[in-house]
Coordinates of C-alpha atoms (C1' of nucleotides) in Angstrom, one line a residue:
Chain S
M63 CA -11.3 56.8 92.3
E64 CA -8.3 58.7 90.8
D65 CA -7.1 57.2 87.3
R66 CA -3.9 59.0 86.7
R67 CA -2.4 56.2 84.4
P68 CA -3.3 55.9 80.7
A69 CA -6.3 53.8 79.9
S70 CA -3.7 51.4 77.8
Q71 CA -1.7 50.5 80.7
R72 CA -4.4 50.4 82.8
I73 CA -5.9 47.7 80.6
A74 CA -2.4 46.1 80.0
D75 CA -1.7 45.8 83.9
D76 CA -4.9 44.3 84.2
L77 CA -4.3 41.4 81.6
R78 CA -0.8 41.0 82.8
R79 CA -2.2 40.6 86.6
S80 CA -4.5 38.4 85.2
I81 CA -1.9 36.2 83.3
Q82 CA 0.6 36.0 86.7
S83 CA -2.5 34.8 88.4
G84 CA -3.0 31.8 86.9
E85 CA -6.5 33.4 85.9
L86 CA -5.5 33.1 82.3
A87 CA -3.3 30.5 81.9
A88 CA -0.7 29.5 79.2
G89 CA -2.1 28.9 75.9
E90 CA -5.7 30.3 76.9
R91 CA -7.0 33.2 74.3
L92 CA -7.2 36.8 75.8
P93 CA -10.7 39.0 75.4
S94 CA -10.8 39.9 72.1
E95 CA -9.7 43.8 71.2
R96 CA -13.2 44.9 70.5
E97 CA -14.6 42.8 73.6
L98 CA -11.7 44.6 75.8
A99 CA -12.7 48.2 74.0
S100 CA -16.3 47.8 75.0
R101 CA -15.6 46.4 78.7
Y102 CA -13.1 49.5 79.2
G103 CA -15.1 51.9 77.0
T104 CA -12.5 53.0 75.1
A105 CA -11.8 53.0 71.2
R106 CA -10.4 49.8 70.1
N107 CA -7.3 51.0 69.0
T108 CA -6.6 52.1 72.7
A109 CA -7.5 48.4 73.9
R110 CA -4.8 47.2 71.0
A111 CA -2.1 49.2 72.5
A112 CA -2.2 47.4 75.7
V113 CA -2.4 44.0 73.8
S114 CA 0.6 45.2 71.8
L115 CA 2.3 46.2 75.0
L116 CA 2.1 42.7 76.3
A117 CA 3.1 41.2 72.8
S118 CA 6.3 43.3 72.7
S119 CA 7.4 41.9 76.2
G120 CA 6.9 38.6 75.1
L121 CA 3.7 37.7 77.5
V122 CA 1.2 36.9 74.7
V123 CA 1.5 36.3 70.7
A124 CA -1.4 37.2 68.5
E125 CA -2.6 34.8 65.5
H126 CA -4.4 36.5 62.8
G127 CA -7.7 35.7 62.6
R128 CA -8.0 33.3 65.5
G129 CA -7.3 35.7 68.4
V130 CA -4.5 36.6 71.4
F131 CA -3.1 33.8 73.4
V132 CA -0.8 33.5 76.6
R133 CA 2.4 32.6 75.5
S134 CA 3.5 29.2 77.4
R135 CA 7.0 28.9 78.5
G136 CA 8.4 25.2 78.2
P137 CA 11.8 23.9 79.6
L138 CA 14.7 25.6 77.6
I139 CA 16.9 23.5 75.4
R140 CA 20.1 23.9 77.4
M141 CA 23.5 24.3 76.0
S142 CA 26.2 23.1 78.0
S143 CA 29.6 24.3 78.5
D144 CA 30.7 20.6 78.6
R145 CA 29.2 19.9 75.2
Y146 CA 32.9 19.8 73.8
S147 CA 33.8 17.5 76.6
P148 CA 36.1 14.4 76.0
R149 CA 33.7 12.4 78.3
H150 CA 31.0 13.0 75.1
H151 CA 33.2 11.7 72.6
D152 CA 31.9 8.2 72.5
D153 CA 27.8 9.4 72.8
E154 CA 25.4 8.4 70.0
L155 CA 23.8 11.5 69.7
P156 CA 25.9 15.1 69.1
P157 CA 25.3 17.5 71.9
F158 CA 22.1 19.5 70.5
R159 CA 20.3 16.3 69.2
A160 CA 20.6 14.4 72.5
E161 CA 19.4 17.7 74.4
C162 CA 16.5 17.4 72.2
A163 CA 16.0 13.8 73.0
R164 CA 16.2 14.3 76.6
Q165 CA 13.3 17.1 76.3
G166 CA 11.2 14.5 74.3
K167 CA 12.1 16.4 71.0
L168 CA 13.4 15.4 67.7
G169 CA 16.5 17.3 67.2
R170 CA 17.8 18.1 63.4
V171 CA 20.4 20.2 61.8
E172 CA 19.9 21.7 58.4
M173 CA 23.1 22.7 56.6
I174 CA 22.7 26.1 55.0
S175 CA 25.8 26.8 53.0
V176 CA 29.7 26.5 53.1
E177 CA 31.9 28.8 51.4
R178 CA 35.0 30.2 51.2
V179 CA 34.5 33.8 52.1
T180 CA 36.2 36.9 53.8
P181 CA 35.6 37.0 57.2
P182 CA 33.7 39.9 59.4
P183 CA 35.9 41.9 61.4
D184 CA 35.3 40.7 65.0
V185 CA 36.0 37.2 63.3
A186 CA 39.2 37.7 61.8
A187 CA 40.2 39.9 65.1
R188 CA 39.7 36.6 67.1
L189 CA 41.4 34.3 64.7
S190 CA 44.5 36.7 64.5
L191 CA 43.7 37.2 60.8
S192 CA 43.9 40.0 58.8
T193 CA 41.0 40.8 56.8
S194 CA 42.6 39.4 53.9
S195 CA 40.3 38.2 51.2
K196 CA 38.5 34.9 51.3
S197 CA 40.9 33.3 54.4
V198 CA 38.2 31.2 55.8
I199 CA 35.7 28.7 55.2
Q200 CA 32.3 29.7 56.6
R201 CA 29.8 27.1 57.6
E202 CA 26.2 27.8 58.2
S203 CA 23.5 25.8 59.7
V204 CA 20.1 26.2 61.4
S205 CA 19.1 23.6 64.3
F206 CA 15.4 22.6 64.7
A207 CA 13.8 21.0 68.0
D208 CA 10.6 19.6 66.5
D209 CA 10.3 21.9 63.9
D210 CA 11.3 25.3 65.8
A211 CA 14.3 26.9 64.4
V212 CA 16.0 26.8 67.9
H213 CA 19.2 28.4 66.7
R214 CA 21.5 29.6 63.7
V215 CA 25.3 28.4 63.7
T216 CA 27.8 30.3 61.7
T217 CA 31.3 28.8 61.8
W218 CA 34.6 29.9 60.8
I219 CA 37.7 28.1 59.9
P220 CA 40.9 29.3 58.8
W221 CA 41.4 28.5 55.2
S222 CA 45.1 27.4 56.1
I223 CA 43.6 25.1 58.5
A224 CA 40.7 23.6 56.7
K225 CA 42.2 23.1 53.3
G226 CA 42.4 19.8 52.4
T227 CA 40.0 18.4 54.8
G228 CA 36.6 17.4 54.7
L229 CA 35.3 20.7 56.3
V230 CA 35.1 22.3 52.9
R231 CA 32.3 20.4 51.9
P232 CA 28.8 20.3 53.7
D233 CA 28.9 16.7 54.8
V234 CA 31.7 16.4 57.1
G235 CA 31.7 12.4 57.6
H236 CA 33.1 12.0 61.0
P237 CA 31.8 10.6 64.3
R238 CA 33.0 13.7 66.3
G239 CA 31.8 16.2 63.4
I240 CA 34.1 19.2 62.9
Y241 CA 35.7 19.0 66.0
G242 CA 36.9 15.3 65.5
V243 CA 38.0 16.6 61.8
L244 CA 39.8 19.3 63.2
E245 CA 41.7 17.1 65.8
G246 CA 42.2 13.9 63.8
E247 CA 43.3 15.6 60.4
T248 CA 44.7 18.9 61.5
G249 CA 46.0 18.4 65.1
H250 CA 44.3 20.6 66.5
A251 CA 42.7 19.8 69.9
M252 CA 40.6 21.6 72.2
T253 CA 41.7 22.7 75.1
R254 CA 40.1 25.7 76.0
I255 CA 36.9 27.5 74.9
R256 CA 35.9 31.4 75.4
E257 CA 32.6 32.5 74.9
E258 CA 31.3 35.9 74.8
V259 CA 27.8 36.0 75.6
T260 CA 25.2 39.3 74.8
A261 CA 21.6 39.4 74.4
R262 CA 19.6 41.5 71.8
M263 CA 16.4 41.9 70.0
P264 CA 16.7 40.1 66.7
T265 CA 17.3 41.7 63.4
P266 CA 14.7 41.4 60.5
D267 CA 16.3 38.5 58.8
E268 CA 16.9 36.9 62.2
Q269 CA 13.3 37.2 63.0
G270 CA 12.6 35.5 59.3
Y271 CA 14.6 32.3 59.6
L272 CA 14.4 31.6 63.3
R273 CA 10.5 32.7 62.9
L274 CA 10.2 34.5 66.0
P275 CA 7.2 36.0 67.4
P276 CA 7.8 39.8 68.6
G277 CA 8.8 40.1 72.0
V278 CA 11.6 37.6 71.9
P279 CA 15.3 38.4 72.2
V280 CA 18.1 36.3 71.0
L281 CA 21.1 35.2 72.8
D282 CA 24.5 35.9 70.6
V283 CA 27.2 33.5 71.6
L284 CA 30.8 34.1 70.1
H285 CA 32.6 31.0 70.7
T286 CA 36.4 30.5 70.6
S287 CA 38.2 27.4 70.2
L288 CA 41.7 27.0 71.3
D289 CA 44.1 24.5 70.8
Q290 CA 47.0 23.0 72.8
N291 CA 49.4 25.9 71.6
S292 CA 46.3 28.4 73.4
E293 CA 46.0 29.3 69.7
P294 CA 42.2 30.3 68.3
Y295 CA 41.7 27.7 65.6
E296 CA 38.0 27.7 65.0
L297 CA 35.0 30.4 65.8
T298 CA 31.5 30.1 66.5
R299 CA 28.5 32.4 66.4
F300 CA 25.3 30.9 67.8
V301 CA 22.3 33.2 67.5
M302 CA 19.6 31.5 69.5
R303 CA 16.0 32.1 70.5
A304 CA 15.9 33.2 74.2
D305 CA 12.4 31.6 74.9
L306 CA 13.5 28.2 73.7
A307 CA 17.1 27.9 74.8
G308 CA 19.5 28.8 77.3
L309 CA 23.4 28.2 78.2
V310 CA 25.0 26.4 81.3
Y311 CA 28.4 27.0 82.5
D312 CA 29.7 24.3 84.9
V313 CA 33.4 25.3 85.5
P314 CA 36.5 25.3 87.7
V315 CA 37.5 28.3 89.6
E316 CA 41.1 28.5 88.6
Chain Y
M134 CA 5.7 50.4 41.7
E135 CA 3.8 47.9 43.4
D136 CA 3.9 48.1 47.2
R137 CA 2.4 45.4 49.1
R138 CA 4.1 46.0 52.1
P139 CA 2.0 48.2 54.3
A140 CA 3.6 52.0 54.8
S141 CA 4.4 51.8 58.1
Q142 CA 6.9 48.9 57.6
R143 CA 8.0 50.5 54.5
I144 CA 8.8 53.9 56.5
A145 CA 10.5 51.4 59.2
D146 CA 12.8 49.8 56.5
D147 CA 13.7 52.8 55.4
L148 CA 14.9 54.4 58.5
R149 CA 16.2 51.2 59.6
R150 CA 18.4 51.3 56.3
S151 CA 19.5 54.8 56.8
I152 CA 20.9 54.0 60.3
Q153 CA 22.7 51.1 59.1
S154 CA 24.2 52.8 56.5
G155 CA 25.2 55.4 58.6
E156 CA 23.4 58.1 56.9
L157 CA 21.7 58.7 60.5
A158 CA 24.7 58.0 62.8
A159 CA 24.3 57.4 66.5
G160 CA 23.2 59.8 68.5
E161 CA 21.3 61.8 65.8
R162 CA 17.6 62.9 65.7
L163 CA 15.1 61.1 63.4
P164 CA 12.6 63.1 61.4
S165 CA 9.9 64.1 63.6
E166 CA 6.8 61.8 63.2
R167 CA 4.8 64.7 61.4
E168 CA 7.6 65.3 59.3
L169 CA 7.8 61.7 58.2
A170 CA 4.0 61.6 57.9
S171 CA 3.8 64.2 55.3
R172 CA 6.7 62.9 53.6
Y173 CA 5.2 59.5 53.3
G174 CA 1.8 60.9 52.6
T175 CA 0.4 58.6 55.4
A176 CA -1.3 59.6 58.8
R177 CA 0.7 60.6 61.5
N178 CA -0.6 57.4 63.4
T179 CA 1.1 55.6 60.8
A180 CA 4.4 57.2 60.9
R181 CA 4.6 56.7 64.8
A182 CA 3.9 52.9 64.1
A183 CA 6.8 52.8 62.0
V184 CA 9.1 54.6 64.6
S185 CA 7.5 52.4 67.5
L186 CA 9.0 49.3 65.5
L187 CA 12.5 50.2 65.4
A188 CA 12.1 51.5 69.3
S189 CA 10.9 47.8 70.1
S190 CA 14.0 46.4 68.3
G191 CA 15.7 48.5 70.3
L192 CA 17.3 50.7 67.3
V193 CA 16.2 53.9 68.7
V194 CA 14.8 55.5 71.7
A195 CA 12.1 58.1 71.6
E196 CA 12.7 61.5 74.2
H197 CA 9.5 63.2 75.0
G198 CA 9.3 66.9 73.8
R199 CA 13.1 66.4 72.1
G200 CA 12.6 63.8 69.5
V201 CA 13.7 59.9 68.2
F202 CA 17.3 59.1 68.5
V203 CA 19.5 56.5 67.1
R204 CA 20.9 54.9 69.7
S205 CA 24.7 54.3 70.4
R206 CA 25.7 51.4 71.3
G207 CA 29.4 51.6 73.3
P208 CA 31.3 48.9 74.5
L209 CA 29.9 46.3 77.0
I210 CA 30.7 45.8 80.7
R211 CA 32.1 42.4 80.9
M212 CA 31.3 40.1 83.4
S213 CA 34.1 37.3 83.0
S214 CA 34.1 33.9 84.6
D215 CA 37.4 34.3 86.1
R216 CA 36.0 37.1 88.2
Y217 CA 36.3 34.7 91.0
S218 CA 39.6 33.6 90.4
P219 CA 42.2 33.7 93.3
R220 CA 44.3 35.5 91.1
H221 CA 42.0 38.6 91.7
H222 CA 42.0 38.4 95.2
D223 CA 44.9 41.3 95.4
D224 CA 43.3 43.4 93.6
E225 CA 42.6 46.8 94.4
L226 CA 39.2 46.9 92.9
P227 CA 36.3 44.5 93.4
P228 CA 35.7 43.0 89.9
F229 CA 32.7 45.1 88.5
R230 CA 34.3 48.5 89.8
A231 CA 37.6 47.6 87.8
E232 CA 35.8 46.5 84.8
C233 CA 34.0 49.9 85.0
A234 CA 37.4 51.6 85.3
R235 CA 38.8 49.8 82.3
Q236 CA 35.8 51.6 80.1
G237 CA 36.5 54.8 81.8
K238 CA 33.3 54.7 83.9
L239 CA 33.0 55.0 87.6
G240 CA 31.5 51.9 89.1
R241 CA 29.5 52.0 92.4
V242 CA 27.0 49.3 94.2
E243 CA 23.9 50.4 96.2
M244 CA 22.9 48.0 98.6
I245 CA 19.1 47.5 98.6
S246 CA 18.3 45.0 101.4
V247 CA 19.3 42.7 103.5
E248 CA 16.7 40.2 104.7
R249 CA 16.0 36.6 106.3
V250 CA 13.3 35.5 104.1
T251 CA 11.9 32.3 102.8
P252 CA 13.7 31.4 99.3
P253 CA 11.9 31.1 95.6
P254 CA 11.6 27.4 94.7
D255 CA 14.0 27.7 92.3
V256 CA 16.7 29.0 94.7
A257 CA 15.4 26.2 97.5
A258 CA 15.9 23.8 94.7
R259 CA 19.7 24.4 94.0
L260 CA 20.7 24.8 97.6
S261 CA 19.2 21.7 98.5
L262 CA 17.0 23.5 101.0
S263 CA 13.2 22.7 101.4
T264 CA 11.2 25.6 100.9
S265 CA 10.7 26.1 104.7
S266 CA 10.2 29.3 106.1
K267 CA 13.1 31.9 106.2
S268 CA 15.8 29.6 105.5
V269 CA 18.0 32.2 103.8
I270 CA 19.6 35.6 104.2
Q271 CA 18.7 37.7 100.9
R272 CA 21.0 40.2 99.8
E273 CA 20.1 42.9 97.1
S274 CA 22.0 45.3 95.4
V275 CA 22.2 47.8 92.4
S276 CA 25.5 48.1 90.3
F277 CA 25.9 51.4 88.7
A278 CA 28.3 52.8 85.5
D279 CA 28.3 56.3 85.7
D280 CA 24.8 56.6 87.0
D281 CA 23.5 54.0 84.5
A282 CA 22.2 50.8 86.4
V283 CA 23.5 48.1 84.8
H284 CA 22.7 45.0 86.9
R285 CA 20.4 44.0 89.8
V286 CA 22.2 41.1 91.8
T287 CA 20.2 39.0 94.4
T288 CA 22.2 36.8 96.5
W289 CA 20.8 33.9 98.8
I290 CA 23.0 32.2 101.4
P291 CA 21.4 29.4 103.8
W292 CA 20.9 30.8 107.2
S293 CA 22.6 27.8 108.9
I294 CA 25.8 29.1 106.8
A295 CA 25.5 33.1 107.5
K296 CA 24.2 32.6 110.9
G297 CA 26.5 34.7 113.0
T298 CA 28.8 36.3 110.4
G299 CA 28.7 39.8 108.7
L300 CA 26.6 38.7 106.2
V301 CA 23.3 39.3 107.9
R302 CA 24.6 43.2 108.0
P303 CA 24.6 45.2 105.0
D304 CA 28.2 46.4 105.2
V305 CA 30.3 43.4 105.1
G306 CA 33.6 45.0 105.9
H307 CA 35.7 42.3 104.4
P308 CA 38.4 43.1 101.8
R309 CA 37.3 40.2 99.5
G310 CA 33.7 40.6 100.0
I311 CA 30.7 38.2 100.9
Y312 CA 33.4 35.4 99.4
G313 CA 36.0 36.3 101.8
V314 CA 33.9 36.0 104.5
L315 CA 32.5 32.7 103.4
E316 CA 35.7 31.2 102.9
G317 CA 37.3 32.9 105.9
E318 CA 34.5 32.6 108.5
T319 CA 32.6 29.8 107.3
G320 CA 35.2 27.6 105.8
H321 CA 33.6 27.5 102.4
A322 CA 35.7 27.8 99.5
M323 CA 34.5 27.9 95.9
T324 CA 36.1 25.3 93.8
R325 CA 33.6 25.3 90.9
I326 CA 30.9 27.7 89.6
R327 CA 27.6 26.8 87.7
E328 CA 25.8 29.8 85.7
E329 CA 22.6 29.3 84.0
V330 CA 22.1 31.8 81.7
T331 CA 18.9 33.3 79.7
A332 CA 17.5 36.2 78.1
R333 CA 14.1 37.6 77.8
M334 CA 12.4 40.8 78.1
P335 CA 12.2 42.7 81.6
T336 CA 9.5 42.4 83.7
P337 CA 7.6 45.9 84.8
D338 CA 9.8 46.6 87.8
E339 CA 12.9 45.6 86.1
Q340 CA 12.0 48.3 83.7
G341 CA 11.5 50.3 86.2
Y342 CA 14.9 50.3 88.8
L343 CA 17.2 49.4 85.9
R344 CA 15.2 52.5 83.9
L345 CA 15.3 50.3 80.8
P346 CA 14.3 52.0 77.6
P347 CA 12.0 49.8 75.7
G348 CA 13.5 47.3 73.3
V349 CA 16.2 46.3 75.5
P350 CA 16.4 42.9 77.1
V351 CA 18.0 41.3 80.0
L352 CA 20.4 38.5 80.8
D353 CA 19.2 36.4 83.3
V354 CA 21.9 34.6 85.3
L355 CA 21.5 32.2 88.0
H356 CA 24.9 31.6 89.3
T357 CA 25.7 28.9 91.7
S358 CA 29.1 28.5 93.9
L359 CA 30.1 24.9 94.8
D360 CA 32.7 24.6 97.7
Q361 CA 35.3 21.9 98.4
N362 CA 32.6 19.2 99.0
S363 CA 31.3 20.1 95.4
E364 CA 27.9 21.1 97.5
P365 CA 26.0 24.7 96.7
Y366 CA 26.5 27.2 99.4
E367 CA 25.6 30.6 97.8
L368 CA 23.6 31.2 95.1
T369 CA 23.3 34.6 92.9
R370 CA 20.8 36.0 90.3
F371 CA 22.2 38.8 88.0
V372 CA 19.6 40.6 86.1
M373 CA 21.8 42.7 83.2
R374 CA 20.9 45.2 81.0
A375 CA 21.6 43.6 77.6
D376 CA 22.6 46.7 75.8
L377 CA 25.1 47.6 78.6
A378 CA 26.7 44.4 79.8
G379 CA 27.9 41.1 78.5
L380 CA 29.6 37.7 79.9
V381 CA 32.7 36.2 79.0
Y382 CA 33.5 32.5 79.9
D383 CA 37.2 31.3 79.5
V384 CA 36.9 27.7 80.6
P385 CA 39.2 24.7 80.1
V386 CA 37.8 21.8 78.3
E387 CA 37.8 19.1 80.7
Chain M
dG158 C1' -20.9 34.5 57.2
dA159 C1' -19.4 36.1 61.7
dG160 C1' -15.7 36.7 64.4
dT161 C1' -10.9 37.8 64.8
dG162 C1' -6.3 40.7 64.5
dG163 C1' -3.7 44.1 60.9
dT164 C1' -3.4 48.5 59.1
dC165 C1' -4.8 53.3 58.5
dT166 C1' -7.1 57.9 58.5
dA167 C1' -8.0 62.7 60.4
dG168 C1' -8.7 64.5 63.5
dA169 C1' -7.9 66.1 68.8
dC170 C1' -5.7 67.0 73.6
dC171 C1' -2.0 66.4 76.7
dA172 C1' 3.1 66.5 78.8
dC173 C1' 7.3 67.8 77.6
dC174 C1' 11.2 70.3 76.0
dT175 C1' 13.7 74.3 73.9
dA176 C1' 14.1 79.1 73.3
Chain N
dA117 C1' 5.4 80.1 71.9
dG118 C1' 6.4 76.4 69.2
dG119 C1' 7.7 71.9 68.2
dT120 C1' 8.1 67.3 70.0
dG121 C1' 6.4 62.7 71.5
dG122 C1' 2.1 60.1 74.0
dT123 C1' -2.4 59.3 74.4
dC124 C1' -7.2 58.7 72.3
dT125 C1' -11.0 58.6 69.4
dA126 C1' -14.4 56.8 65.9
dG127 C1' -14.6 55.2 62.3
dA128 C1' -13.1 52.3 58.0
dC129 C1' -11.1 48.2 55.0
dC130 C1' -8.5 44.2 54.6
dA131 C1' -6.6 39.2 55.9
dC132 C1' -7.4 35.1 58.1
dT133 C1' -9.8 31.5 60.4
dC134 C1' -13.6 29.0 61.7
dC135 C1' -17.8 27.0 61.2

DNA sequence: GAGTGGTCTAGACCACCTA
DNA sequence: AGGTGGTCTAGACCACTCC
């Protein structure tokens, strides 16, 4: 009966197995830390270490005063590459809200700010701008599905393009949103997009405004729109909760 | 001089600030846990909790017996959507090794297994197969850049297609790899791809074979290849270290 | 009030690395 | 040998939730 593995890992492994086998179903409460400690004959801290291993890998979530619960993973909000397609120009709902509706959720977008700012270096580089002062309009918003913040969206448009359009104000007022304005009022039609996708753990402020439980990474998508001259005219960064949202690319092989 | 925040968080915040300001540069060692404890007048456990907060968000990495070090983040290995393009058919190096070379690294792929298996349900569904027994060939490999495991690749091909080709053996022996075989010997030409992208924390076995430090999420990409009849004929799952690799999609708006 | 997780203390011993 | 992180103990008090 050798047991070379540390007690905390043994407890964590036992719990993980119980979860994966379905013995502990999604939403169910784990034994309390004190219960685990006495059951395994360890100090409470040790049982607690085991639970926090599972928490930091996103398997369970602790609720203060209530217990530790198995996280449930529903279907993801899927941001598809065809969300910019002309096929969808006459849709009733914008892509995010349509996807939420498809899953029986209520989509909602909350505008945070619209400002003329100096672009961060990675943004300036992709828009072929010098990092000269206040050369872009920055629009920030947060998208919700049924009160869960799903992603934060930050859009940058060169001031030289956005100047004089409705894009400098929070309410856009165009049936097709900012892309409608960009095509209709400034003549930039989207012909290609380029999206650079990474994943990482959230920063503390992202944890804050997305209300992220520990152990949930974010998808970080840097989107560039190219116009009919293959020139970049708009950049958007999506920071998405990876446990609530995913990406789908459906593309031709060229 | 109010300090309502817990001491461990205060220490973590101070360290985070030092790192972000560059005061603690990438690769540098943090003060030891005992040093932090005495500096802040807390128990060692408290200082340790602070450090492990940073570790689980991927900012630092602990090395047993040596210290805790600020993680450096180099440029990512970028898997681009054009890696399947006919434009690259005559390239000297396959896409992964070419990308590594571009970054001065040595790319290498290690074959793990080639087996005839019963497909997992999500795979069977996308290949329009019943989950009947052993209906696919499964090929597994791990890709390395300079001794770092960057991603694990699992490919499934329906047995009805792979039967009788070189795909049932580990060494493929075609200049263009498995896609060359699929096009040349079975007549399935790739016309579209569909990639479903999510991110999550790794499972314990992924932590093992990718040698993942804590606090590093993985990108989980489920790739489907469609042939000239828009039928799926091959599926691949990439599980990628998100701190070493990213994705790039460069696609037309249709 | 009883039970839960959140934080903390002040020790201890072990495993690993550097010298 | 001495310093580092890894694990653990046996307590304590606090904050929150539920009844």
